XYZ file of C-alpha atoms in Angstrom:
374
model
C 0.035 0.073 0.091
C 2.964 2.220 0.835
C 4.713 1.325 -2.446
C 1.530 2.047 -4.477
C 0.635 5.440 -2.677
C 4.368 6.800 -3.117
C 4.886 5.381 -6.944
C 1.523 5.225 -8.056
C 2.591 2.271 -9.849
C -0.002 0.961 -12.212
C 0.990 -1.563 -14.620
C 0.239 -1.154 -18.438
C -1.320 -4.709 -18.541
C -3.868 -3.831 -15.432
C -6.472 -6.717 -15.825
C -6.667 -8.449 -12.380
C -4.076 -6.362 -10.640
C -4.911 -6.388 -7.033
C -8.057 -7.950 -8.159
C -9.157 -8.211 -4.509
C -8.411 -4.388 -3.384
C -11.341 -2.113 -2.850
C -11.086 1.665 -3.520
C -7.213 1.094 -3.618
C -6.369 -0.677 -0.553
C -6.492 -4.027 0.727
C -9.461 -5.442 2.376
C -10.124 -5.147 6.342
C -7.844 -7.681 8.169
C -5.467 -8.194 5.240
C -2.625 -5.930 6.402
C -0.657 -9.237 7.256
C -1.545 -11.540 4.799
C 0.662 -12.336 1.452
C 0.243 -9.768 -1.442
C -1.503 -11.774 -4.281
C -3.153 -11.112 -7.567
C 0.151 -9.701 -8.903
C 2.434 -10.952 -11.591
C 6.172 -11.944 -11.765
C 6.634 -8.249 -13.537
C 4.736 -6.554 -10.667
C 6.751 -8.118 -7.872
C 9.838 -7.459 -9.666
C 9.040 -4.022 -9.650
C 8.122 -3.736 -5.850
C 11.322 -5.369 -4.967
C 13.448 -3.306 -6.949
C 11.859 -0.253 -5.277
C 12.722 -1.315 -1.976
C 15.981 0.096 0.278
C 18.285 -1.460 0.072
C 17.544 -2.673 -3.369
C 15.856 -6.216 -3.463
C 14.906 -8.858 -5.826
C 12.928 -11.849 -6.435
C 14.752 -15.091 -4.915
C 16.527 -17.467 -7.372
C 14.720 -20.813 -6.913
C 18.070 -22.293 -5.276
C 18.386 -19.352 -3.076
C 14.611 -20.195 -2.010
C 15.090 -23.868 -1.643
C 18.624 -23.023 0.771
C 16.328 -20.696 2.992
C 13.894 -23.435 3.282
C 15.955 -26.419 3.420
C 19.530 -25.459 4.724
C 22.089 -28.132 4.200
C 20.757 -31.194 5.761
C 18.459 -32.484 3.056
C 15.320 -32.173 5.358
C 11.787 -32.573 3.320
C 9.940 -30.057 5.012
C 11.263 -26.478 6.166
C 10.562 -27.619 10.108
C 12.083 -31.250 9.500
C 11.326 -34.527 8.016
C 7.792 -35.590 9.392
C 5.065 -33.686 8.026
C 2.627 -32.008 10.619
C -0.863 -30.292 9.447
C -0.281 -28.149 12.376
C 2.475 -26.106 10.810
C 0.707 -25.032 7.618
C -2.608 -23.453 6.980
C -5.622 -25.610 6.874
C -6.450 -26.791 3.202
C -9.406 -25.303 1.529
C -11.279 -27.456 -0.468
C -14.290 -25.517 -0.852
C -15.665 -24.001 -4.158
C -15.025 -20.441 -2.885
C -11.220 -19.906 -2.027
C -10.817 -18.076 1.430
C -8.199 -15.337 2.319
C -4.911 -16.700 3.262
C -3.446 -17.012 6.426
C -1.491 -14.321 7.844
C 2.301 -14.557 6.989
C 3.343 -14.940 10.629
C 0.374 -17.600 11.633
C 2.484 -20.759 11.779
C 5.974 -19.829 13.468
C 6.409 -23.571 14.162
C 6.793 -24.115 10.096
C 9.750 -22.053 10.048
C 13.076 -23.343 8.409
C 16.131 -23.931 10.325
C 17.064 -19.992 9.495
C 13.741 -18.936 10.909
C 12.002 -18.257 7.630
C 8.380 -18.593 8.058
C 5.420 -18.806 5.525
C 7.343 -21.052 3.254
C 5.093 -24.003 2.746
C 1.300 -24.219 2.225
C 0.074 -20.808 2.198
C 0.559 -19.242 -1.522
C 2.848 -20.059 -3.949
C 5.827 -17.590 -4.083
C 7.502 -16.186 -7.660
C 11.071 -17.621 -8.137
C 12.909 -18.068 -11.694
C 11.354 -17.246 -14.954
C 12.425 -19.314 -17.806
C 12.265 -18.663 -21.448
C 12.693 -20.839 -24.797
C 11.856 -20.230 -28.402
C 8.231 -21.186 -27.907
C 7.125 -20.585 -24.067
C 7.870 -18.647 -20.895
C 7.240 -20.470 -17.627
C 8.120 -19.625 -14.000
C 8.972 -21.739 -11.125
C 6.471 -21.554 -8.289
C 7.769 -22.652 -5.054
C 5.952 -23.756 -1.534
C 2.478 -25.122 -2.168
C -0.853 -23.398 -1.930
C -3.597 -23.764 0.715
C -6.613 -23.919 -1.972
C -7.157 -27.645 -3.000
C -10.390 -27.962 -4.964
C -11.871 -31.068 -5.224
C -12.830 -33.131 -8.397
C -10.597 -30.806 -10.458
C -8.433 -32.565 -12.813
C -6.726 -29.592 -13.988
C -5.800 -27.743 -11.003
C -2.207 -27.910 -10.131
C -0.785 -30.770 -7.659
C 0.514 -29.545 -4.336
C 4.395 -29.143 -3.660
C 4.683 -29.116 0.020
C 7.712 -31.224 -0.001
C 11.153 -29.196 -0.910
C 11.756 -31.794 -3.553
C 8.923 -30.488 -5.356
C 7.857 -27.422 -7.475
C 5.260 -26.025 -9.797
C 6.278 -25.161 -13.272
C 3.534 -22.038 -14.140
C 3.224 -21.173 -18.212
C 3.586 -17.440 -18.498
C 0.921 -15.943 -20.978
C 0.462 -12.463 -20.082
C 0.150 -10.633 -16.797
C -3.176 -10.126 -16.805
C -3.565 -13.884 -17.181
C -0.625 -14.827 -14.819
C -1.986 -13.076 -11.569
C -3.586 -14.982 -9.439
C -5.157 -15.397 -5.832
C -2.915 -18.176 -5.112
C 0.570 -16.730 -6.076
C 2.285 -14.084 -3.831
C 6.038 -13.520 -3.643
C 9.004 -12.505 -1.283
C 11.829 -10.172 -1.910
C 15.628 -11.004 -0.846
C 18.372 -8.746 -0.294
C 22.024 -9.403 -1.368
C 24.038 -9.745 2.189
C 26.851 -7.169 2.869
C 28.435 -9.355 5.283
C 32.050 -10.161 4.300
C 32.726 -13.789 4.093
C 35.102 -14.963 6.971
C 38.528 -16.126 5.567
C 39.110 -19.869 4.884
C 39.939 -22.021 8.191
C 41.798 -25.133 8.625
C 41.460 -25.904 11.909
C 38.810 -26.589 14.630
C 38.635 -22.720 15.582
C 39.572 -19.972 13.627
C 39.126 -15.952 13.983
C 39.627 -12.500 12.728
C 39.458 -9.006 14.002
C 37.282 -6.723 11.443
C 36.125 -2.943 11.892
C 32.538 -3.191 12.672
C 30.010 -1.709 10.319
C 28.373 1.652 11.205
C 24.938 -0.213 12.457
C 24.773 -4.181 12.925
C 21.527 -5.691 11.905
C 21.249 -8.646 14.494
C 17.817 -9.863 12.804
C 19.833 -10.248 9.636
C 22.950 -11.595 10.752
C 21.892 -13.807 13.556
C 20.286 -16.487 11.459
C 20.700 -19.073 14.381
C 20.725 -16.539 17.243
C 22.002 -13.389 18.586
C 22.117 -11.450 21.642
C 22.628 -7.842 22.903
C 23.616 -6.813 26.654
C 23.060 -3.621 28.259
C 19.978 -2.113 26.217
C 18.849 -0.172 29.770
C 20.490 -1.900 32.845
C 23.514 -4.198 33.609
C 21.268 -6.711 33.739
C 19.499 -6.188 30.378
C 19.549 -9.148 28.071
C 17.821 -9.388 24.452
C 17.581 -12.011 22.329
C 16.260 -13.546 19.206
C 12.947 -15.056 19.228
C 13.395 -18.621 18.887
C 17.208 -18.779 19.211
C 17.339 -20.948 21.793
C 19.481 -18.906 24.178
C 22.401 -20.545 22.897
C 24.978 -17.475 23.137
C 25.595 -16.951 26.884
C 27.936 -14.813 28.476
C 28.981 -13.566 31.665
C 31.434 -11.048 33.505
C 34.726 -12.066 34.843
C 36.269 -10.883 37.717
C 34.242 -7.791 38.372
C 30.605 -6.951 37.950
C 29.568 -5.051 34.771
C 27.960 -1.602 34.337
C 25.901 -0.097 31.470
C 27.005 2.503 29.143
C 24.864 4.161 26.103
C 27.590 5.871 24.135
C 28.997 3.058 21.993
C 30.626 4.422 18.418
C 28.604 1.807 16.851
C 24.738 0.970 16.813
C 22.862 -2.046 17.015
C 19.228 -2.724 15.372
C 16.965 -5.814 15.455
C 13.259 -6.882 14.492
C 12.864 -10.421 16.133
C 13.647 -10.000 19.775
C 12.756 -10.852 22.918
C 11.805 -8.887 25.565
C 12.284 -6.022 23.333
C 10.924 -7.281 19.810
C 12.240 -4.229 17.661
C 15.261 -1.337 18.439
C 16.444 0.968 15.930
C 20.292 1.925 15.946
C 21.010 1.651 20.045
C 24.360 2.408 21.195
C 24.195 0.560 24.360
C 26.388 -2.159 25.957
C 28.369 -3.322 28.945
C 31.847 -2.651 30.365
C 34.288 -4.051 32.852
C 37.468 -2.387 34.397
C 40.576 -3.884 35.738
C 43.541 -6.170 34.403
C 42.472 -9.517 33.856
C 38.871 -9.006 34.029
C 36.298 -8.814 31.091
C 33.813 -11.220 29.670
C 33.091 -14.883 28.997
C 30.965 -16.253 26.153
C 30.045 -19.978 25.843
C 28.285 -21.472 22.511
C 27.628 -24.714 22.139
C 29.710 -26.152 19.208
C 28.203 -28.382 16.259
C 29.872 -31.073 13.902
C 28.867 -28.262 11.054
C 31.076 -25.110 10.734
C 29.450 -22.252 12.513
C 30.668 -18.569 12.713
C 30.002 -16.517 15.919
C 30.487 -12.726 15.252
C 31.181 -10.896 18.425
C 31.080 -7.067 18.995
C 33.311 -5.846 21.416
C 35.624 -2.605 22.353
C 38.365 -1.044 24.498
C 38.493 2.343 26.329
C 41.685 3.552 27.210
C 43.283 0.217 27.660
C 44.157 -3.011 25.905
C 42.528 -6.328 25.505
C 42.900 -10.318 24.786
C 40.537 -12.320 23.181
C 41.067 -16.264 23.415
C 38.467 -18.832 21.730
C 38.718 -22.501 22.215
C 36.598 -25.557 21.820
C 36.447 -27.571 24.783
C 38.343 -30.910 24.656
C 40.498 -29.532 22.152
C 44.200 -27.875 21.966
C 43.216 -25.645 19.077
C 43.090 -21.870 20.025
C 42.572 -18.409 18.296
C 44.095 -15.414 20.111
C 44.417 -11.807 19.315
C 45.843 -8.999 21.610
C 46.012 -6.317 18.835
C 42.763 -4.458 20.298
C 44.616 -1.405 22.150
C 43.504 2.132 22.586
C 45.319 4.331 25.231
C 43.567 7.562 24.544
C 40.184 6.902 23.529
C 37.594 4.034 22.305
C 38.408 1.253 19.829
C 35.823 -1.057 18.872
C 36.163 -4.676 16.898
C 33.990 -7.169 15.221
C 35.502 -10.616 16.036
C 34.526 -13.559 13.321
C 35.273 -16.781 15.170
C 34.500 -20.003 13.037
C 34.403 -22.924 14.524
C 33.456 -26.825 14.193
C 33.261 -29.749 16.738
C 34.506 -32.957 16.627
C 32.202 -34.438 18.682
C 29.212 -33.959 20.247
C 28.959 -31.960 23.895
C 31.827 -29.629 22.960
C 31.310 -25.856 23.382
C 33.245 -22.779 22.130
C 34.409 -20.688 24.798
C 35.364 -17.060 24.037
C 37.287 -14.995 26.807
C 37.645 -11.305 26.181
C 39.728 -9.591 29.324
C 41.569 -6.511 30.020
C 45.406 -6.985 29.589
C 46.827 -3.925 31.116
C 46.827 -2.051 34.395
C 45.604 1.178 33.051
C 42.430 2.960 34.197
C 40.108 2.249 30.919
C 37.876 -0.880 30.529
C 36.868 -3.603 28.011
C 33.253 -3.350 26.640
C 30.849 -6.070 25.199
C 27.780 -4.982 23.073
C 26.479 -7.840 20.866
C 27.117 -11.336 19.357
C 25.429 -13.074 16.540
C 25.530 -17.002 15.411
C 24.656 -18.151 11.824
C 25.898 -21.055 9.398
C 29.203 -20.880 7.713
């Protein structure tokens, strides 16, 4: 609606465009439902208008977001569960789709919701000398009975629907929607030939924890020293504690942090808060359970008029990453540590120590951490 109002977009071939809208707006109760009655061309225009610029996902990108790397049958696992998708509509009159966040238990390993069983989603278009076709993913809740022409369902991640394209006016449907994707600006970590590897980077001006923390994220010190915000559904994998002294809260960090899927604070924009600890040998300890597939912990820390040493190791392993280069005797210097780790067996954990390593009057700081797949 905001896109239509701001751009006045109206396709040349406008038949069936937003067919269900009334007087230029969506029906009551539709604010959180998928947008339907749009062609693949309409969807592309909308995605490209966003900031940052987005696009329709390629089919393989949709597949990865839904399936990850473990070959699961459905976004949530290998066992079908009626409760994780919309109830099929087998009537003659098609009811509205479910809200996009109505089935959080059906999310993929990356936390992506509404992938299966609500409305089909546009992905790639293919063209040959005679035809145009698009690949639709995700299945559809409308399943009319007694119809031989209606396409079969594609709930499984090994299935898709091929949709012949004729013209935007004919391609639009109440059962087809779309999602937009944005190319990630995150720099890939350097190759790792050990069970634990790390590198120190300069943090960006604003870190979107929701985008970066696919598995989990945490932010400390939003309002008090005891404040802890986490990713909803992240499982609380990232655990931190102060070492050797009580931590204090501060609110003038050089870079900010934002999120949109948190608890207890659902959405925060550009907070410059964090925690600090003072004293030689004092600081913070972070523990994360390790998996037998490689994961990436991004840790956002800093020093103020001090020097710090970071060490990261896996329990039961001699492999260690260590960095003592973070130092500033006159002011503030922040860092983003990218730590890649992989367990050789179950029940191993990544342990990170970030401690002040001088006798000055400064301190070391901790703001946030994110956890994602490699």
